[in-house]
Amino acid sequence: MIEYSRQPHYLVAVDCIVFGFDGEHLKILLVKRGLEPEINKWSLMGGFVGPDESPDDAANRVLKKMTGLEGVYLEQMQIYGEPARDPIERTLSVGYFALIDIHKYEAQLNDDYEAEWFLINERPKLIFDHNQMVADARKKLRYKAALHPILFEMLPKKFTIPQLHILFEEVNDTKIDTRNFSRKITSTGLLIKLAEKDKTGSKKGAFYFKLDKKKYAANAQAFLNLVPNLKV
Amino acid sequence: MIEYSRQPHYLVAVDCIVFGFDGEHLKILLVKRGLEPEINKWSLMGGFVGPDESPDDAANRVLKKMTGLEGVYLEQMQIYGEPARDPIERTLSVGYFALIDIHKYEAQLNDDYEAEWFLINERPKLIFDHNQMVADARKKLRYKAALHPILFEMLPKKFTIPQLHILFEEVNDTKIDTRNFSRKITSTGLLIKLAEKDKTGSKKGAFYFKLDKKKYAANAQAFLNLVPNLKV
DNA sequence: AATATTAATTGTCTTTTTGACAATTAATAT
DNA sequence: ATATTAATTGTCAAAAAGACAATTAATATT
């Protein structure tokens, strides 16, 4: 029988950087690691790739298990494969970033795992190379979000322009002019204005919008340029 | 001693889509596979990730071994990890695309491997999921090249605007207006005009240019928009 | 009831970039 | 001297971007 004789075999894992938005700040979801080494230290959500699943499958499984959510926006970043990145045994990890509606998560909290949202800039030190993964994920999120309409994935079905505005500023860590932002975002044709207003933030209230799902599906790959003076 | 008990282990490989440009057409470099199964079928350049190297290291090693070239432009695409993608044994493969100066390669041909350049649109069927990898690589190359000045990696040190023009048209499979292209490409400030001319293509001759390496290093991450009406 | 307050919403102008168009130039060949 | 061929360069209108602040719609206050 044919075989690949004496080639080394490795563990393969996935790690997910889960982003959320609480209306004011960008956050990431971390868990306390449940196995040695570094047990009880904060880490990304991850797990080993099982024998009958692809890495993408594994990432979805891990997210489902730890957040209860399915069909989450998930994007493969890169593989982390330095020989010594895991001190116990050689493990290669496929890094993903996920965008979830933070409110959906809170409704489905899974008590089996000690998970907690952290402000992106006030997160604890993480194990292994997970700090690097987070840095890479932020960069990739910024890059992608400047060109593709993906940040909607972090907002509820009904959202306001000011909410979207703050989210873009958070992700890009920059100020964006209200008028120019509003013009750009509406000119995409992706937004449908609703009659209802969100009165929680101001006396006047801000109109809710929803995504035009058809156009969103068609334009998910389309180029936009939503962030001025973008530095990548 | 701590260990990750009874987790499955897999082979991890790398596969490289090597792009080159012969002055007229985009090409890819393929090799005849040297091991079973599918021995003597055309495939991408690849190999297993060794115990003391990262996937990036492995990709560079494979390229060095098969082309003689070092310091090649190499970009990680994604991992291919469907459980049954390799019929013999579960193998995950990290896909890379490489951009090389086809002339440098020809000077250093390695006879240990049966390698051959194929027109991108006239390539043979490849083994496993390598056909999909090539399709993904083309897409990613197009995407990246529309935003970043990477196509220079496929040209000699001295090149002409018409050469660059054809290369952009090839990669994007579209016609680009000469005047607009020239304006855009020169406005990047990345090109330095040389006194010498390339007389091989016309009576008038086309001026050679070279890259401004300092600006290139600084702008490798900078956004351009070199292809009009880009569809990704 | 009139006024103050607060955040949401909208508008204009200038500059820059894009895209669509063809004439001119520099060499060699006839 | 002229023809030929590909390289090079120019103009204009439309669209997009960027800089800038006034107006509006609600509630809160006097």
Short mmCIF file of C-alpha atoms (C1' of nucleotides) in Angstrom, two decimals:
data_model
loop_
_atom_site.label_atom_id
_atom_site.label_comp_id
_atom_site.label_asym_id
_atom_site.label_seq_id
_atom_site.Cartn_x
_atom_site.Cartn_y
_atom_site.Cartn_z
CA MET A 1 0.00 0.00 0.00
CA ILE A 2 1.14 3.49 -0.80
CA GLU A 3 2.09 5.70 2.08
CA TYR A 4 4.07 8.82 2.80
CA SER A 5 6.81 7.06 4.70
CA ARG A 6 8.25 8.56 7.80
CA GLN A 7 7.01 12.09 7.33
CA PRO A 8 6.40 13.88 10.62
CA HIS A 9 2.84 14.44 11.78
CA TYR A 10 1.61 17.39 13.76
CA LEU A 11 -1.34 18.60 15.69
CA VAL A 12 -3.45 21.12 13.83
CA ALA A 13 -5.63 23.59 15.68
CA VAL A 14 -7.78 26.61 14.99
CA ASP A 15 -7.88 29.84 16.97
CA CYS A 16 -10.56 32.47 16.59
CA ILE A 17 -10.32 36.16 17.26
CA VAL A 18 -13.93 37.06 17.98
CA PHE A 19 -14.77 40.73 17.51
CA GLY A 20 -17.85 42.47 18.84
CA PHE A 21 -19.11 46.01 19.23
CA ASP A 22 -20.98 47.25 22.27
CA GLY A 23 -22.14 50.51 20.70
CA GLU A 24 -19.10 52.38 21.90
CA HIS A 25 -16.03 50.23 21.62
CA LEU A 26 -14.54 47.32 19.76
CA LYS A 27 -14.24 44.23 21.94
CA ILE A 28 -12.85 40.75 21.73
CA LEU A 29 -14.12 37.61 23.35
CA LEU A 30 -11.59 35.60 25.34
CA VAL A 31 -11.82 32.39 27.29
CA LYS A 32 -9.96 30.92 30.20
CA ARG A 33 -7.97 28.03 28.88
CA GLY A 34 -9.23 24.69 30.11
CA LEU A 35 -6.19 22.50 29.67
CA GLU A 36 -2.53 22.40 30.56
CA PRO A 37 -0.20 24.06 29.95
CA GLU A 38 -1.19 27.61 30.86
CA ILE A 39 -4.48 26.41 32.27
CA ASN A 40 -6.72 29.23 33.52
CA LYS A 41 -4.81 31.81 31.51
CA TRP A 42 -6.76 33.92 29.03
CA SER A 43 -6.59 32.73 25.47
CA LEU A 44 -8.40 32.82 22.18
CA MET A 45 -11.19 30.41 21.46
CA GLY A 46 -9.66 27.41 19.83
CA GLY A 47 -9.55 23.70 19.45
CA PHE A 48 -7.95 20.89 17.53
CA VAL A 49 -9.04 19.97 14.05
CA GLY A 50 -10.87 16.67 14.21
CA PRO A 51 -10.34 13.77 11.82
CA ASP A 52 -13.52 14.35 9.84
CA GLU A 53 -13.58 18.09 9.56
CA SER A 54 -11.74 20.82 7.71
CA PRO A 55 -10.18 23.71 9.63
CA ASP A 56 -13.16 25.83 8.57
CA ASP A 57 -15.48 23.21 10.02
CA ALA A 58 -13.46 23.15 13.21
CA ALA A 59 -13.61 26.91 13.60
CA ASN A 60 -17.36 26.86 13.16
CA ARG A 61 -17.69 24.01 15.62
CA VAL A 62 -15.59 25.82 18.23
CA LEU A 63 -17.62 28.99 17.82
CA LYS A 64 -20.88 27.12 18.05
CA LYS A 65 -19.74 25.32 21.17
CA MET A 66 -18.43 28.41 22.92
CA THR A 67 -20.94 31.03 21.86
CA GLY A 68 -23.99 29.10 20.75
CA LEU A 69 -23.90 30.95 17.47
CA GLU A 70 -24.06 29.43 14.02
CA GLY A 71 -23.46 30.95 10.63
CA VAL A 72 -21.07 33.50 12.07
CA TYR A 73 -18.99 35.63 9.73
CA LEU A 74 -15.65 33.87 9.78
CA GLU A 75 -12.53 34.60 7.82
CA GLN A 76 -9.34 32.64 7.60
CA MET A 77 -6.32 34.80 8.31
CA GLN A 78 -3.16 32.72 8.16
CA ILE A 79 -1.46 29.73 9.63
CA TYR A 80 0.76 30.05 12.66
CA GLY A 81 3.37 27.39 12.45
CA GLU A 82 6.62 28.29 14.17
CA PRO A 83 8.05 24.99 15.39
CA ALA A 84 8.21 26.06 19.02
CA ARG A 85 5.03 28.10 19.29
CA ASP A 86 3.45 25.50 21.55
CA PRO A 87 5.84 24.40 24.28
CA ILE A 88 4.30 20.94 24.72
CA GLU A 89 4.12 19.61 21.23
CA ARG A 90 4.35 20.90 17.74
CA THR A 91 0.99 22.39 16.87
CA LEU A 92 0.11 24.44 13.85
CA SER A 93 -2.82 26.75 14.27
CA VAL A 94 -5.05 28.28 11.65
CA GLY A 95 -6.06 31.77 12.73
CA TYR A 96 -9.56 33.06 12.03
CA PHE A 97 -11.33 36.24 12.84
CA ALA A 98 -15.03 36.26 13.53
CA LEU A 99 -17.50 39.13 13.61
CA ILE A 100 -20.50 38.66 15.79
CA ASP A 101 -23.38 40.69 17.07
CA ILE A 102 -22.45 41.06 20.70
CA HIS A 103 -26.09 41.11 21.74
CA LYS A 104 -26.87 37.80 20.12
CA TYR A 105 -24.02 36.33 22.05
CA GLU A 106 -25.15 37.63 25.41
CA ALA A 107 -28.50 36.01 24.89
CA GLN A 108 -26.95 32.62 24.33
CA LEU A 109 -24.12 32.61 26.82
CA ASN A 110 -22.63 29.19 27.30
CA ASP A 111 -21.79 28.61 30.94
CA ASP A 112 -19.49 25.69 30.22
CA TYR A 113 -16.77 28.11 29.31
CA GLU A 114 -15.52 31.07 31.21
CA ALA A 115 -15.71 33.62 28.46
CA GLU A 116 -15.51 37.37 28.76
CA TRP A 117 -15.57 40.39 26.50
CA PHE A 118 -12.62 42.75 26.75
CA LEU A 119 -12.09 46.17 25.31
CA ILE A 120 -9.66 45.62 22.50
CA ASN A 121 -7.17 47.96 24.12
CA GLU A 122 -7.57 46.63 27.63
CA ARG A 123 -7.24 42.94 27.08
CA PRO A 124 -5.06 40.74 29.25
CA LYS A 125 -1.88 39.16 28.01
CA LEU A 126 -2.67 35.97 26.17
CA ILE A 127 -0.87 32.66 25.92
CA PHE A 128 1.58 31.57 23.28
CA ASP A 129 1.45 33.67 20.13
CA HIS A 130 -2.16 34.68 20.64
CA ASN A 131 -1.16 38.30 21.22
CA GLN A 132 0.36 38.35 17.78
CA MET A 133 -2.75 36.76 16.36
CA VAL A 134 -4.90 39.52 17.80
CA ALA A 135 -2.62 42.17 16.36
CA ASP A 136 -2.78 40.49 12.96
CA ALA A 137 -6.55 40.16 13.18
CA ARG A 138 -7.00 43.86 13.93
CA LYS A 139 -4.90 44.73 10.95
CA LYS A 140 -6.75 42.36 8.68
CA LEU A 141 -10.12 43.53 9.95
CA ARG A 142 -9.15 47.12 9.21
CA TYR A 143 -7.93 46.22 5.76
CA LYS A 144 -10.96 44.21 4.84
CA ALA A 145 -13.46 46.61 6.32
CA ALA A 146 -12.01 49.47 4.31
CA LEU A 147 -12.84 47.67 1.10
CA HIS A 148 -15.79 45.45 1.89
CA PRO A 149 -18.99 46.01 3.80
CA ILE A 150 -18.36 43.53 6.59
CA LEU A 151 -18.76 45.60 9.73
CA PHE A 152 -22.52 45.25 9.52
CA GLU A 153 -21.89 41.77 10.85
CA MET A 154 -21.18 43.29 14.24
CA LEU A 155 -24.39 45.31 14.40
CA PRO A 156 -27.96 44.29 15.17
CA LYS A 157 -30.44 43.97 12.35
CA LYS A 158 -31.66 47.48 13.03
CA PHE A 159 -28.92 50.02 13.47
CA THR A 160 -28.40 53.75 13.12
CA ILE A 161 -25.91 55.75 11.09
CA PRO A 162 -24.28 57.16 14.23
CA GLN A 163 -23.73 53.61 15.48
CA LEU A 164 -22.15 52.63 12.21
CA HIS A 165 -20.07 55.77 12.30
CA ILE A 166 -18.66 55.02 15.73
CA LEU A 167 -17.93 51.45 14.71
CA PHE A 168 -15.93 52.56 11.70
CA GLU A 169 -14.00 55.02 13.83
CA GLU A 170 -13.28 52.33 16.38
CA VAL A 171 -12.06 49.80 13.88
CA ASN A 172 -9.86 52.30 12.12
CA ASP A 173 -8.82 54.15 15.23
CA THR A 174 -9.44 57.47 13.56
CA LYS A 175 -11.97 60.27 13.32
CA ILE A 176 -14.20 60.30 10.27
CA ASP A 177 -16.18 63.37 9.24
CA THR A 178 -19.88 62.83 9.89
CA ARG A 179 -21.09 64.37 6.67
CA ASN A 180 -18.66 62.61 4.39
CA PHE A 181 -19.22 59.31 6.12
CA SER A 182 -22.96 59.59 5.82
CA ARG A 183 -22.70 60.45 2.16
CA LYS A 184 -20.44 57.51 1.42
CA ILE A 185 -22.35 54.96 3.36
CA THR A 186 -25.69 55.90 1.88
CA SER A 187 -24.28 56.07 -1.63
CA THR A 188 -23.47 52.37 -1.42
CA GLY A 189 -27.16 51.68 -1.72
CA LEU A 190 -26.84 49.00 0.93
CA LEU A 191 -29.01 50.71 3.52
CA ILE A 192 -32.77 50.79 3.81
CA LYS A 193 -34.18 53.52 6.02
CA LEU A 194 -36.85 52.44 8.48
CA ALA A 195 -39.64 54.57 9.93
CA GLU A 196 -38.65 53.80 13.47
CA LYS A 197 -36.17 55.81 15.50
CA ASP A 198 -33.70 54.91 18.18
CA LYS A 199 -34.41 57.31 21.02
CA THR A 200 -31.94 55.95 23.52
CA GLY A 201 -29.07 58.13 22.47
CA SER A 202 -30.59 61.53 22.01
CA LYS A 203 -33.71 63.63 22.23
CA LYS A 204 -34.09 63.83 18.50
CA GLY A 205 -33.51 60.18 17.97
CA ALA A 206 -31.71 58.51 15.09
CA PHE A 207 -33.46 56.64 12.34
CA TYR A 208 -32.95 52.93 12.20
CA PHE A 209 -31.65 51.35 9.03
CA LYS A 210 -31.42 47.79 7.89
CA LEU A 211 -29.27 46.09 5.33
CA ASP A 212 -30.56 45.50 1.84
CA LYS A 213 -29.75 41.81 1.97
CA LYS A 214 -29.91 41.27 -1.75
CA LYS A 215 -27.51 44.08 -2.48
CA TYR A 216 -25.34 43.03 0.44
CA ALA A 217 -25.00 39.52 -0.91
CA ALA A 218 -24.18 40.91 -4.33
CA ASN A 219 -21.77 43.51 -3.03
CA ALA A 220 -20.02 41.60 -0.29
CA GLN A 221 -17.13 41.33 -2.68
CA ALA A 222 -17.48 44.79 -4.11
CA PHE A 223 -14.95 47.45 -3.49
CA LEU A 224 -15.78 50.38 -1.39
CA ASN A 225 -13.58 53.02 0.05
CA LEU A 226 -15.13 53.88 3.30
CA VAL A 227 -12.15 55.08 5.23
CA PRO A 228 -10.32 58.19 4.13
CA ASN A 229 -6.54 58.32 4.15
CA LEU A 230 -6.31 54.67 4.92
CA LYS A 231 -2.99 53.39 6.18
CA VAL A 232 -2.58 49.66 6.18
CA MET B 1 4.55 15.25 31.73
CA ILE B 2 1.90 17.35 30.09
CA GLU B 3 0.63 16.21 26.73
CA TYR B 4 -2.32 16.70 24.43
CA SER B 5 -3.67 13.22 24.86
CA ARG B 6 -4.97 11.29 21.93
CA GLN B 7 -5.48 14.17 19.55
CA PRO B 8 -5.08 13.17 15.92
CA HIS B 9 -1.94 14.19 14.07
CA TYR B 10 -1.72 15.03 10.40
CA LEU B 11 0.75 15.62 7.68
CA VAL B 12 1.23 19.26 6.81
CA ALA B 13 2.47 20.31 3.42
CA VAL B 14 2.97 23.44 1.39
CA ASP B 15 2.09 24.00 -2.25
CA CYS B 16 3.29 26.91 -4.31
CA ILE B 17 1.66 28.49 -7.31
CA VAL B 18 4.62 30.03 -9.09
CA PHE B 19 3.75 32.86 -11.47
CA GLY B 20 6.01 34.25 -14.13
CA PHE B 21 5.71 36.59 -17.12
CA ASP B 22 7.45 36.00 -20.43
CA GLY B 23 6.79 39.47 -21.80
CA GLU B 24 3.54 38.43 -23.41
CA HIS B 25 1.68 36.05 -21.16
CA LEU B 26 1.23 35.03 -17.58
CA LYS B 27 2.67 31.59 -16.89
CA ILE B 28 2.85 29.12 -14.06
CA LEU B 29 5.59 26.69 -13.23
CA LEU B 30 4.57 23.08 -12.75
CA VAL B 31 6.49 19.95 -11.89
CA LYS B 32 6.01 16.28 -12.52
CA ARG B 33 5.19 14.69 -9.23
CA GLY B 34 7.95 12.42 -7.97
CA LEU B 35 6.07 10.17 -5.57
CA GLU B 36 3.04 7.97 -5.46
CA PRO B 37 0.18 8.37 -5.78
CA GLU B 38 -0.27 10.20 -9.06
CA ILE B 39 3.44 9.89 -9.81
CA ASN B 40 4.46 11.62 -13.07
CA LYS B 41 1.33 13.72 -13.12
CA TRP B 42 1.69 17.47 -13.23
CA SER B 43 1.35 19.21 -9.92
CA LEU B 44 2.30 22.32 -8.03
CA MET B 45 5.66 22.61 -6.36
CA GLY B 46 5.23 21.36 -2.85
CA GLY B 47 6.60 19.40 0.02
CA PHE B 48 6.02 18.42 3.59
CA VAL B 49 6.72 20.80 6.43
CA GLY B 50 9.74 19.55 8.30
CA PRO B 51 10.07 19.31 12.07
CA ASP B 52 12.29 22.36 12.45
CA GLU B 53 10.70 24.75 10.02
CA SER B 54 7.57 26.83 9.72
CA PRO B 55 5.33 26.53 6.67
CA ASP B 56 6.89 29.74 5.37
CA ASP B 57 10.32 28.20 5.78
CA ALA B 58 9.15 25.08 4.00
CA ALA B 59 7.77 27.05 1.07
CA ASN B 60 11.05 28.92 0.71
CA ARG B 61 12.99 25.69 0.93
CA VAL B 62 10.87 24.04 -1.74
CA LEU B 63 11.26 27.01 -4.04
CA LYS B 64 14.99 27.14 -3.49
CA LYS B 65 15.32 23.45 -4.17
CA MET B 66 13.21 23.47 -7.31
CA THR B 67 14.13 26.80 -8.87
CA GLY B 68 17.44 27.75 -7.30
CA LEU B 69 15.97 31.07 -6.29
CA GLU B 70 16.08 32.65 -2.88
CA GLY B 71 14.26 35.65 -1.48
CA VAL B 72 11.34 35.10 -3.81
CA TYR B 73 8.16 37.07 -3.30
CA LEU B 74 5.94 34.61 -1.50
CA GLU B 75 2.51 35.08 -0.07
CA GLN B 76 0.44 32.77 2.03
CA MET B 77 -3.00 32.24 0.58
CA GLN B 78 -4.96 29.83 2.70
CA ILE B 79 -4.95 26.35 4.08
CA TYR B 80 -6.47 23.48 2.19
CA GLY B 81 -7.73 20.99 4.67
CA GLU B 82 -10.66 18.94 3.46
CA PRO B 83 -10.33 15.58 5.19
CA ALA B 84 -10.23 13.59 1.95
CA ARG B 85 -8.21 15.93 -0.23
CA ASP B 86 -5.28 13.52 -0.29
CA PRO B 87 -6.42 9.97 -0.99
CA ILE B 88 -3.54 8.31 0.85
CA GLU B 89 -3.49 10.03 4.17
CA ARG B 90 -4.90 13.14 5.72
CA THR B 91 -2.69 16.01 4.67
CA LEU B 92 -3.33 19.68 5.15
CA SER B 93 -1.62 21.95 2.70
CA VAL B 94 -0.77 25.60 3.03
CA GLY B 95 -1.12 27.30 -0.33
CA TYR B 96 1.30 30.02 -1.39
CA PHE B 97 1.68 32.04 -4.48
CA ALA B 98 5.09 33.13 -5.65
CA LEU B 99 6.09 35.80 -8.14
CA ILE B 100 9.38 35.29 -9.86
CA ASP B 101 11.33 36.81 -12.68
CA ILE B 102 11.05 34.11 -15.30
CA HIS B 103 14.47 34.97 -16.71
CA LYS B 104 16.23 34.49 -13.42
CA TYR B 105 14.71 31.07 -13.24
CA GLU B 106 15.79 29.97 -16.66
CA ALA B 107 19.35 30.80 -15.79
CA GLN B 108 19.28 28.54 -12.76
CA LEU B 109 17.24 25.63 -13.92
CA ASN B 110 17.47 22.67 -11.61
CA ASP B 111 17.65 19.45 -13.60
CA ASP B 112 16.69 17.27 -10.66
CA TYR B 113 13.07 18.16 -11.21
CA GLU B 114 11.09 18.03 -14.35
CA ALA B 115 9.67 21.50 -14.29
CA GLU B 116 7.96 23.39 -17.06
CA TRP B 117 6.32 26.74 -17.61
CA PHE B 118 2.76 26.70 -18.89
CA LEU B 119 0.58 29.45 -20.18
CA ILE B 120 -1.89 30.06 -17.42
CA ASN B 121 -4.77 29.24 -19.72
CA GLU B 122 -3.19 26.20 -21.29
CA ARG B 123 -2.04 24.30 -18.28
CA PRO B 124 -2.65 20.58 -17.85
CA LYS B 125 -5.04 19.19 -15.28
CA LEU B 126 -3.35 18.95 -11.94
CA ILE B 127 -3.59 16.43 -9.14
CA PHE B 128 -5.82 16.60 -6.09
CA ASP B 129 -7.19 20.08 -5.40
CA HIS B 130 -4.32 21.83 -7.13
CA ASN B 131 -6.60 23.10 -9.88
CA GLN B 132 -8.65 24.88 -7.26
CA MET B 133 -5.47 26.27 -5.72
CA VAL B 134 -4.45 27.76 -9.05
CA ALA B 135 -7.86 29.35 -9.48
CA ASP B 136 -7.65 30.80 -5.98
CA ALA B 137 -4.15 32.05 -6.59
CA ARG B 138 -5.15 33.87 -9.76
CA LYS B 139 -7.96 35.56 -7.92
CA LYS B 140 -5.75 36.55 -5.04
CA LEU B 141 -3.00 37.78 -7.34
CA ARG B 142 -5.50 39.96 -9.14
CA TYR B 143 -6.91 41.31 -5.92
CA LYS B 144 -3.54 42.06 -4.41
CA ALA B 145 -2.03 43.50 -7.57
CA ALA B 146 -4.90 45.95 -7.92
CA LEU B 147 -4.02 47.48 -4.58
CA HIS B 148 -0.33 46.89 -4.11
CA PRO B 149 2.67 47.24 -6.39
CA ILE B 150 3.68 43.58 -6.48
CA LEU B 151 3.74 42.79 -10.18
CA PHE B 152 7.19 44.32 -10.45
CA GLU B 153 8.36 41.11 -8.83
CA MET B 154 7.74 39.35 -12.13
CA LEU B 155 9.77 41.79 -14.21
CA PRO B 156 13.52 42.19 -14.66
CA LYS B 157 15.28 45.02 -12.90
CA LYS B 158 15.03 47.12 -16.03
CA PHE B 159 11.61 47.11 -17.61
CA THR B 160 9.51 49.31 -19.87
CA ILE B 161 6.07 50.81 -19.42
CA PRO B 162 4.64 48.77 -22.30
CA GLN B 163 5.90 45.60 -20.61
CA LEU B 164 4.27 46.60 -17.36
CA HIS B 165 1.13 47.48 -19.25
CA ILE B 166 0.85 44.07 -20.86
CA LEU B 167 1.52 42.40 -17.53
CA PHE B 168 -1.33 44.26 -15.87
CA GLU B 169 -3.63 43.38 -18.72
CA GLU B 170 -2.65 39.74 -18.49
CA VAL B 171 -3.16 39.50 -14.77
CA ASN B 172 -6.50 41.22 -14.90
CA ASP B 173 -7.60 39.69 -18.15
CA THR B 174 -8.77 43.05 -19.43
CA LYS B 175 -7.75 45.91 -21.65
CA ILE B 176 -6.37 48.99 -19.93
CA ASP B 177 -6.13 52.33 -21.71
CA THR B 178 -2.50 53.15 -22.44
CA ARG B 179 -2.72 56.79 -21.47
CA ASN B 180 -4.57 56.28 -18.24
CA PHE B 181 -2.32 53.43 -17.24
CA SER B 182 0.80 55.41 -17.88
CA ARG B 183 -0.52 58.32 -15.89
CA LYS B 184 -1.42 56.17 -12.93
CA ILE B 185 1.72 54.15 -12.84
CA THR B 186 4.01 57.14 -13.06
CA SER B 187 2.01 59.07 -10.48
CA THR B 188 2.91 56.45 -7.91
CA GLY B 189 6.41 57.84 -7.89
CA LEU B 190 7.76 54.30 -7.80
CA LEU B 191 9.47 54.43 -11.19
CA ILE B 192 12.83 55.89 -12.10
CA LYS B 193 13.36 56.55 -15.77
CA LEU B 194 16.65 55.38 -17.20
CA ALA B 195 18.53 56.83 -20.16
CA GLU B 196 18.67 53.50 -21.95
CA LYS B 197 16.02 52.21 -24.31
CA ASP B 198 14.72 48.79 -25.13
CA LYS B 199 14.89 48.54 -28.91
CA THR B 200 13.79 44.95 -29.27
CA GLY B 201 10.12 45.72 -29.56
CA SER B 202 9.95 48.69 -31.86
CA LYS B 203 11.88 51.10 -33.98
CA LYS B 204 11.39 53.96 -31.61
CA GLY B 205 12.30 51.92 -28.59
CA ALA B 206 10.82 52.15 -25.12
CA PHE B 207 12.62 53.73 -22.22
CA TYR B 208 13.71 51.43 -19.45
CA PHE B 209 12.60 52.14 -15.92
CA LYS B 210 13.69 50.73 -12.62
CA LEU B 211 11.99 50.60 -9.26
CA ASP B 212 12.71 53.23 -6.67
CA LYS B 213 13.58 50.66 -4.05
CA LYS B 214 13.22 52.99 -1.10
CA LYS B 215 9.77 54.08 -2.12
CA TYR B 216 8.86 50.54 -3.04
CA ALA B 217 9.79 49.29 0.40
CA ALA B 218 7.80 52.11 1.95
CA ASN B 219 4.83 51.70 -0.36
CA ALA B 220 4.61 47.95 -0.65
CA GLN B 221 1.67 48.22 1.69
CA ALA B 222 0.29 51.40 0.21
CA PHE B 223 -2.95 51.47 -1.64
CA LEU B 224 -3.04 52.03 -5.30
CA ASN B 225 -5.80 51.62 -7.72
CA LEU B 226 -4.19 50.49 -10.85
CA VAL B 227 -6.98 48.60 -12.47
CA PRO B 228 -10.12 50.40 -13.53
CA ASN B 229 -13.51 48.87 -12.91
CA LEU B 230 -12.02 46.09 -10.90
CA LYS B 231 -14.20 43.09 -10.26
CA VAL B 232 -13.01 40.72 -7.62
"C1'" DA C 1 -45.84 78.31 26.33
"C1'" DA C 2 -41.53 79.84 25.12
"C1'" DT C 3 -36.83 78.80 25.25
"C1'" DA C 4 -32.74 76.09 25.92
"C1'" DT C 5 -30.38 71.94 25.00
"C1'" DT C 6 -28.56 68.10 22.53
"C1'" DA C 7 -27.49 65.10 19.05
"C1'" DA C 8 -29.02 63.85 14.19
"C1'" DT C 9 -29.23 65.28 9.73
"C1'" DT C 10 -28.23 67.64 5.68
"C1'" DG C 11 -25.49 70.96 1.90
"C1'" DT C 12 -21.88 73.49 -0.64
"C1'" DC C 13 -17.67 74.31 -2.57
"C1'" DT C 14 -12.96 73.12 -4.06
"C1'" DT C 15 -9.67 69.83 -5.21
"C1'" DT C 16 -8.40 65.49 -6.84
"C1'" DT C 17 -9.07 61.44 -9.38
"C1'" DT C 18 -11.01 58.98 -12.90
"C1'" DG C 19 -12.33 57.65 -17.45
"C1'" DA C 20 -12.94 58.42 -22.21
"C1'" DC C 21 -11.05 60.03 -26.00
"C1'" DA C 22 -6.38 60.54 -30.49
"C1'" DA C 23 -2.58 63.28 -31.89
"C1'" DT C 24 2.41 63.55 -31.79
"C1'" DT C 25 7.02 61.74 -31.52
"C1'" DA C 26 11.24 58.98 -32.27
"C1'" DA C 27 13.25 55.83 -34.23
"C1'" DT C 28 14.09 52.43 -38.31
"C1'" DA C 29 12.88 50.72 -42.96
"C1'" DT C 30 11.84 51.66 -47.60
"C1'" DA D 1 12.82 61.94 -48.40
"C1'" DT D 2 9.07 59.24 -47.02
"C1'" DA D 3 6.67 55.42 -44.96
"C1'" DT D 4 6.07 52.66 -41.09
"C1'" DT D 5 5.50 51.31 -36.40
"C1'" DA D 6 5.14 51.46 -31.69
"C1'" DA D 7 6.02 54.73 -27.71
"C1'" DT D 8 4.71 58.74 -25.65
"C1'" DT D 9 2.03 62.47 -24.31
"C1'" DG D 10 -2.55 65.81 -23.60
"C1'" DT D 11 -7.32 67.42 -22.88
"C1'" DC D 12 -11.70 67.58 -21.16
"C1'" DA D 13 -15.80 66.21 -18.67
"C1'" DA D 14 -17.61 63.46 -14.92
"C1'" DA D 15 -17.20 61.49 -10.53
"C1'" DA D 16 -15.31 61.13 -6.06
"C1'" DA D 17 -13.12 62.92 -2.16
"C1'" DG D 18 -12.21 66.16 1.35
"C1'" DA D 19 -12.88 70.27 4.01
"C1'" DC D 20 -16.01 72.88 6.04
"C1'" DA D 21 -21.03 74.37 9.64
"C1'" DA D 22 -25.83 75.36 9.49
"C1'" DT D 23 -30.35 73.35 10.25
"C1'" DT D 24 -33.59 70.22 12.28
"C1'" DA D 25 -36.25 67.35 15.55
"C1'" DA D 26 -36.95 66.04 19.52
"C1'" DT D 27 -36.89 66.58 24.86
"C1'" DA D 28 -35.85 69.35 29.01
"C1'" DT D 29 -36.06 73.60 31.37
"C1'" DT D 30 -37.73 77.95 32.82
#
